[in-house]
XYZ file of C-alpha atoms in Angstrom:
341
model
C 0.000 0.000 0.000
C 1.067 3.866 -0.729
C 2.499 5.532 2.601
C 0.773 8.243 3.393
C 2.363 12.274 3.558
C 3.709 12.050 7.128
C 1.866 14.522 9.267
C 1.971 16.466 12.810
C -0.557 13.830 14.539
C 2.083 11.185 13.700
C 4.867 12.741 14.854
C 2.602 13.337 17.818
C 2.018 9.818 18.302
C 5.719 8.705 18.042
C 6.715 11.754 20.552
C 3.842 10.729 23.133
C 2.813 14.588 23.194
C 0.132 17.157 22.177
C -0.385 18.410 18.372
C 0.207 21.520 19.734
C 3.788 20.817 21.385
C 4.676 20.004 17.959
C 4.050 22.448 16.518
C 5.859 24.659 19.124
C 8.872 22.888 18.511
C 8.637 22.387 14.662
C 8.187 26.370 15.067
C 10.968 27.411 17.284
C 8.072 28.635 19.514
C 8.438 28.614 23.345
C 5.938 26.307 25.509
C 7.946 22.930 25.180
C 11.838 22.131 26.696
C 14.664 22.005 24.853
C 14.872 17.906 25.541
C 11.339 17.458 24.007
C 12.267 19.796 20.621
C 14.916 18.358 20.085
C 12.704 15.217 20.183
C 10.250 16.156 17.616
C 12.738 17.445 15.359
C 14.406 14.084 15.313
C 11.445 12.053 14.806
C 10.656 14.502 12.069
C 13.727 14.237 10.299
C 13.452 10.286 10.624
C 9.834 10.274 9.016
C 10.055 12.256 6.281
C 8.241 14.993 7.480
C 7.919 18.863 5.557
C 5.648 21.305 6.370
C 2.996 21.897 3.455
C 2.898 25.154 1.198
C -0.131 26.451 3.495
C 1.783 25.966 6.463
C 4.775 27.757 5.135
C 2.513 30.394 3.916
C 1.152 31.207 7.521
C 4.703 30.665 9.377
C 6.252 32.814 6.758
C 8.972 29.884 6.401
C 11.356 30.322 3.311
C 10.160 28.061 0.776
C 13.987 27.401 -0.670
C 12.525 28.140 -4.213
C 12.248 30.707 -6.753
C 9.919 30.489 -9.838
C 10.321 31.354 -13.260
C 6.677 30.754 -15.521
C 7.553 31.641 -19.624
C 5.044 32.565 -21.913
C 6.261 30.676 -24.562
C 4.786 27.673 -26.633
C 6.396 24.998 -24.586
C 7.021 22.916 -27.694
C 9.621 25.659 -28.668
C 11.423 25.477 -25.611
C 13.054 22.317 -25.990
C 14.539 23.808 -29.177
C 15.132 27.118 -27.980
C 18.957 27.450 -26.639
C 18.783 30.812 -25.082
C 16.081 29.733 -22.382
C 18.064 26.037 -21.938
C 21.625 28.151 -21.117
C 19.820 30.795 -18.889
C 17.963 28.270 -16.715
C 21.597 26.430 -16.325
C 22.829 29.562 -15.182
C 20.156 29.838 -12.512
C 20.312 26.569 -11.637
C 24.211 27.108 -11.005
C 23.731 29.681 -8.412
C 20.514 28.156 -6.376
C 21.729 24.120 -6.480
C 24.717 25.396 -3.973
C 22.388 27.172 -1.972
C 19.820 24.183 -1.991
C 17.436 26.467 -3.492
C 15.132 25.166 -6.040
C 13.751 27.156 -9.391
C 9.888 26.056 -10.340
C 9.625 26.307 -13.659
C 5.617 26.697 -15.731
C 4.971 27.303 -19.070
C 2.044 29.613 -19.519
C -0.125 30.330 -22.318
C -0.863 34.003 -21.956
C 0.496 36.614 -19.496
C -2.930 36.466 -18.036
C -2.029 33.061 -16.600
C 1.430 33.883 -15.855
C 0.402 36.030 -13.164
C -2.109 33.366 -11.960
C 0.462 31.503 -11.184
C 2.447 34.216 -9.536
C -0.075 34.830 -7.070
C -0.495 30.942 -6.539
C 2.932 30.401 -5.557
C 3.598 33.420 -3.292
C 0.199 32.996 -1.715
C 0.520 29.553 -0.971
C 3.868 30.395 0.213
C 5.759 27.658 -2.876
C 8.633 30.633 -3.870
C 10.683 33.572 -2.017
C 10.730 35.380 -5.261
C 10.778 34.802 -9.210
C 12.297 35.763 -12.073
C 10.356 37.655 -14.802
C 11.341 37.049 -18.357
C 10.533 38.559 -21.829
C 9.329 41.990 -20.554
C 6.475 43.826 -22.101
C 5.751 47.119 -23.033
C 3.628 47.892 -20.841
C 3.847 45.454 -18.385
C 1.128 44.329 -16.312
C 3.119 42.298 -14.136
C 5.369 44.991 -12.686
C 2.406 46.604 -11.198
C 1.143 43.128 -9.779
C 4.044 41.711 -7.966
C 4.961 44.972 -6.554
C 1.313 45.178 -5.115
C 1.878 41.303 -3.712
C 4.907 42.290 -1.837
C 6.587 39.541 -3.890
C 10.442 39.719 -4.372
C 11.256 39.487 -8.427
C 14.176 40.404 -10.745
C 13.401 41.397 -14.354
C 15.469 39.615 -16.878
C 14.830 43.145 -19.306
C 15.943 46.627 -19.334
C 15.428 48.932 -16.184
C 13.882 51.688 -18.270
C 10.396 49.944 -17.576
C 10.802 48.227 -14.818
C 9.747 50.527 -11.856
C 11.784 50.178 -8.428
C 12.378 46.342 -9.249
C 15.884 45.495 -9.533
C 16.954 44.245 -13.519
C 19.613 41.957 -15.460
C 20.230 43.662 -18.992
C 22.260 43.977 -21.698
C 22.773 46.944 -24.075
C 20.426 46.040 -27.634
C 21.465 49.241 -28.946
C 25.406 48.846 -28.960
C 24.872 44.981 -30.648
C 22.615 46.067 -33.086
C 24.766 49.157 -34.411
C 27.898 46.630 -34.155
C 26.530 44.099 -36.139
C 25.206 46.891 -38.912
C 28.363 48.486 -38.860
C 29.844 45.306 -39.720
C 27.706 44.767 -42.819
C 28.016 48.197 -44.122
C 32.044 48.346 -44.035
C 31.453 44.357 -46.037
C 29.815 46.928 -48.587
C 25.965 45.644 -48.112
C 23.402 48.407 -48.062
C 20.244 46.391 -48.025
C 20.073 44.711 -44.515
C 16.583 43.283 -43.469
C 16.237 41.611 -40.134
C 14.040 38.633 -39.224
C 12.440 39.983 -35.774
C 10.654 38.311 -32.690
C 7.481 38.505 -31.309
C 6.152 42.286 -31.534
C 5.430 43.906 -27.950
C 8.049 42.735 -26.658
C 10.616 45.318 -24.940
C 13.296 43.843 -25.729
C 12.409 42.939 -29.642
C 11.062 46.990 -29.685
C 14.031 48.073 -28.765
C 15.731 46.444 -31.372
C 13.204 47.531 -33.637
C 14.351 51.500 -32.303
C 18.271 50.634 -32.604
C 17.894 49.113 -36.258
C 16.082 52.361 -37.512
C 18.408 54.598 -35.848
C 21.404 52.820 -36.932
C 20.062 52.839 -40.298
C 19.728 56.001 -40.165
C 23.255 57.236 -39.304
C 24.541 54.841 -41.968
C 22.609 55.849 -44.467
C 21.190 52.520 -44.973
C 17.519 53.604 -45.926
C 13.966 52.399 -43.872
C 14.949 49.077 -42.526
C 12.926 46.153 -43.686
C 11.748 44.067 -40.500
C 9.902 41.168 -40.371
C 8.451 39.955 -37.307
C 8.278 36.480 -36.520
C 6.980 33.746 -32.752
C 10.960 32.988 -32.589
C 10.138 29.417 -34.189
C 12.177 27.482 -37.067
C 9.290 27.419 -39.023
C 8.138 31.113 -38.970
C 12.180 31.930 -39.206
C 11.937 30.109 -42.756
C 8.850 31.384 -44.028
C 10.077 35.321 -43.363
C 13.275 34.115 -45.201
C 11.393 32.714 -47.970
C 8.862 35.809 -48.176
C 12.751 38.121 -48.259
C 14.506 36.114 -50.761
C 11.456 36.167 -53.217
C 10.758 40.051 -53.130
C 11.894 41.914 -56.050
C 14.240 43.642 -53.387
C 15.817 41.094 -51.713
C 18.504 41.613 -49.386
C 22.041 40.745 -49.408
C 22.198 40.719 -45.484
C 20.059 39.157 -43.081
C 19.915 39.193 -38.984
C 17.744 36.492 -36.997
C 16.576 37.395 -33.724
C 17.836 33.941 -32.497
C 19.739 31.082 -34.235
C 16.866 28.493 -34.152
C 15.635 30.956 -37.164
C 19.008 31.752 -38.560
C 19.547 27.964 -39.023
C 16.320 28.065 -40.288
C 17.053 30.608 -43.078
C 20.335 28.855 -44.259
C 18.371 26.035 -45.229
C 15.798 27.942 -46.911
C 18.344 29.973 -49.029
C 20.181 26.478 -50.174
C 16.851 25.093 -51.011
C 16.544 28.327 -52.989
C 19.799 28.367 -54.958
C 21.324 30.733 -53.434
C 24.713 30.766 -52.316
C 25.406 32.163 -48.382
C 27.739 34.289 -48.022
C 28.246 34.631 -51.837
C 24.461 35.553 -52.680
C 23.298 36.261 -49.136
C 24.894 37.176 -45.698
C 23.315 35.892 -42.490
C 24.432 36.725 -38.810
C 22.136 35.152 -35.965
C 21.465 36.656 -32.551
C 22.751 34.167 -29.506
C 25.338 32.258 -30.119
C 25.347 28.569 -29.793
C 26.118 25.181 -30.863
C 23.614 25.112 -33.431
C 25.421 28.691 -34.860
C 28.872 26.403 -35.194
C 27.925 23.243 -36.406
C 26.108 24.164 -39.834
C 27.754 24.854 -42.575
C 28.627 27.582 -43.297
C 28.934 28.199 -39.567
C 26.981 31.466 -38.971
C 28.299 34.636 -37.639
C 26.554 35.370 -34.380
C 26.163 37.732 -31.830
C 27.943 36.075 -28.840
C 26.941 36.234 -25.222
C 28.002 34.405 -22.254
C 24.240 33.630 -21.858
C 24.596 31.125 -18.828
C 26.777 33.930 -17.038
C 23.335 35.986 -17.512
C 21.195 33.822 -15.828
C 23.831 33.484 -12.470
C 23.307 37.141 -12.572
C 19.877 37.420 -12.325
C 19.832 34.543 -9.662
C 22.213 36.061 -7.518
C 20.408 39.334 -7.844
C 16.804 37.457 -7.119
C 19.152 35.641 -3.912
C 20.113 38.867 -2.355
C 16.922 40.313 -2.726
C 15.325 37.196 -1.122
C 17.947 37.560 1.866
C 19.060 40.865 2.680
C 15.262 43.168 1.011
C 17.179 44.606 -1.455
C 19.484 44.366 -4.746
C 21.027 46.081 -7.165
C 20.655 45.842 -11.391
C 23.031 44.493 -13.133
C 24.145 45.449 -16.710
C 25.999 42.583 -18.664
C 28.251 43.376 -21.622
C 26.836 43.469 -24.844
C 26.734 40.841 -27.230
C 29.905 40.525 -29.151
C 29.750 39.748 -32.624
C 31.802 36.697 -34.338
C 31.925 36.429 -37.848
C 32.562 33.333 -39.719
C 31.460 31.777 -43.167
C 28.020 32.928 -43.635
C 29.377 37.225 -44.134
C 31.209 37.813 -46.574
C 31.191 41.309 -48.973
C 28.186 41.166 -51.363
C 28.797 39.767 -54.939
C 28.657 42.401 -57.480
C 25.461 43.216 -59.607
């Protein structure tokens, strides 16, 4: 038969005292001796007891957790490298600590902060992380008003009094253009992410100042759900116009990839006929061939950031933002100077 959740009336039994008495003792409450506490605690310890969420919830107990819920298809996440290294840099900083990171995908934000208020109110996470920041953002409001400790993985511009873990869009956007131009391109499109996002707007922003100043004309953006699939169909859509680029940046590499296949399904030649850089850096970005040129970032470094951050305000009530380099670019075989008319 299945054993039963161990419970306060058991370890009540095995003690020979009151319900009350243990929970005194479980509690660090006065009322019982320091011979019969340390009595409890043991048989605790030997039964497998924990306290439940509601009971940490009215105790105020740390719950030794931290949550993270992503509005993203979940089917994409498996594919998705940027979310895989980020978690493994949380996870570096809280599995030394013993902390745990609860992890949900959500379908719409409305649900996200469902399951904000879940956790914190039945006392499952000291604080959580909140990814792919809106503009606006409901959620800033929200978790201020429940009192419940968060770090925003976004720029601080938006972000209210909570503390932030951000890197500079602007400088890697204007590097990577830069790049192209001085390779002699002057028709750069880019393959975008999801539109109201921050951090995809303020891409958006860099790409047509940048532009701009290099006297590249209006930039032609194409927005996209981050997917392979969507990635290929905005590269197909680019190729085929009767202005088609000779330079193309992916907000990610899952699309990037994406696009190299398309173009060699469509006769072209990369970097002869076409240029590619992705955004994020990553195994996929090295093994294809032509490798891509990519906009680099120590993207597991990123997420022991924002856990530390989330840590010391958990501990200590308050924390400081933290800005992270910007993304360097590497080329390799997919740039190259665009072939002559």
């Amino acid at each position: 038969m299945p054993r039963h959740r161990p419970t306060i009336a058991d370890i009540a039994r095995r003690a020979g005292v009151s319900k009350v008495a243990v929970s005194y003792a479980l509690n660090d409450r006065p009322g019982v001796s320091a011979t019969t506490r340390a009595t409890i605690k043991a048989i605790a310890q030997e039964i497998g007891w924990q306290p439940s969420s509601a009971a940490r919830a009215l105790t105020g107990a740390r719950a030794d957790a931290v949550g993270l819920a992503l509005c993203r298809p979940a089917r994409l996440l498996g594919v998705e490298p940027f979310f895989m290294e980020l978690i493994s840099g949380i996870e570096s900083e809280l599995a030394p600590r013993g902390c745990a990171l609860l992890l949900q995908v959500v379908t719409d934000p409305a649900q996200e902060l469902d399951v904000y208020r879940r956790w914190w109110g039945e006392g499952r996470v000291d604080g959580v992380f909140l990814a792919d920041l809106r503009s606006p953002d409901p959620r800033i409001e929200a978790v201020v008003g429940l009192g419940l400790p968060a770090v925003v993985i976004g720029h601080p511009s938006a972000v209210g009094a909570l503390p932030s873990v951000w890197s500079d869009e602007h400088t890697a956007v204007r590097d990577t253009l830069a790049y192209l131009t001085a390779l002699g391109h002057r028709s750069v499109a880019r393959v975008a992410g999801m539109r109201g996002l921050d951090h995809t707007e303020r891409r958006d922003r860099a790409q047509h100042e940048v532009c701009a100043e290099l006297g590249l004309g209006e930039p032609v953006i194409v927005h996209t759900d981050y997917s392979g699939q969507d990635g290929a169909h905005a590269t197909r859509r680019l190729i085929s116009s009767p202005r088609r680029p000779t330079a193309v940046l992916y907000d990610n590499d899952i699309m990037a990839v994406a696009g190299l296949s398309v173009a060699q399904e469509m006769g072209l030649r990369v970097p002869d006929d076409l240029s590619l850089v992705a955004w994020d850096d990553s195994q996929l970005s090295r093994v294809v061939r032509p490798p891509l040129t990519a906009l680099n970032r120590d993207i597991p470094a990123y997420g022991a950031h924002a856990a530390r951050t989330l840590l010391s305000l958990v501990v200590h009530g308050t924390a400081a933002g933290y800005e992270d380099v910007p993304a360097r670019l590497v080329p390799r075989g997919s740039t190259a100077p665009p072939a002559r008319p």
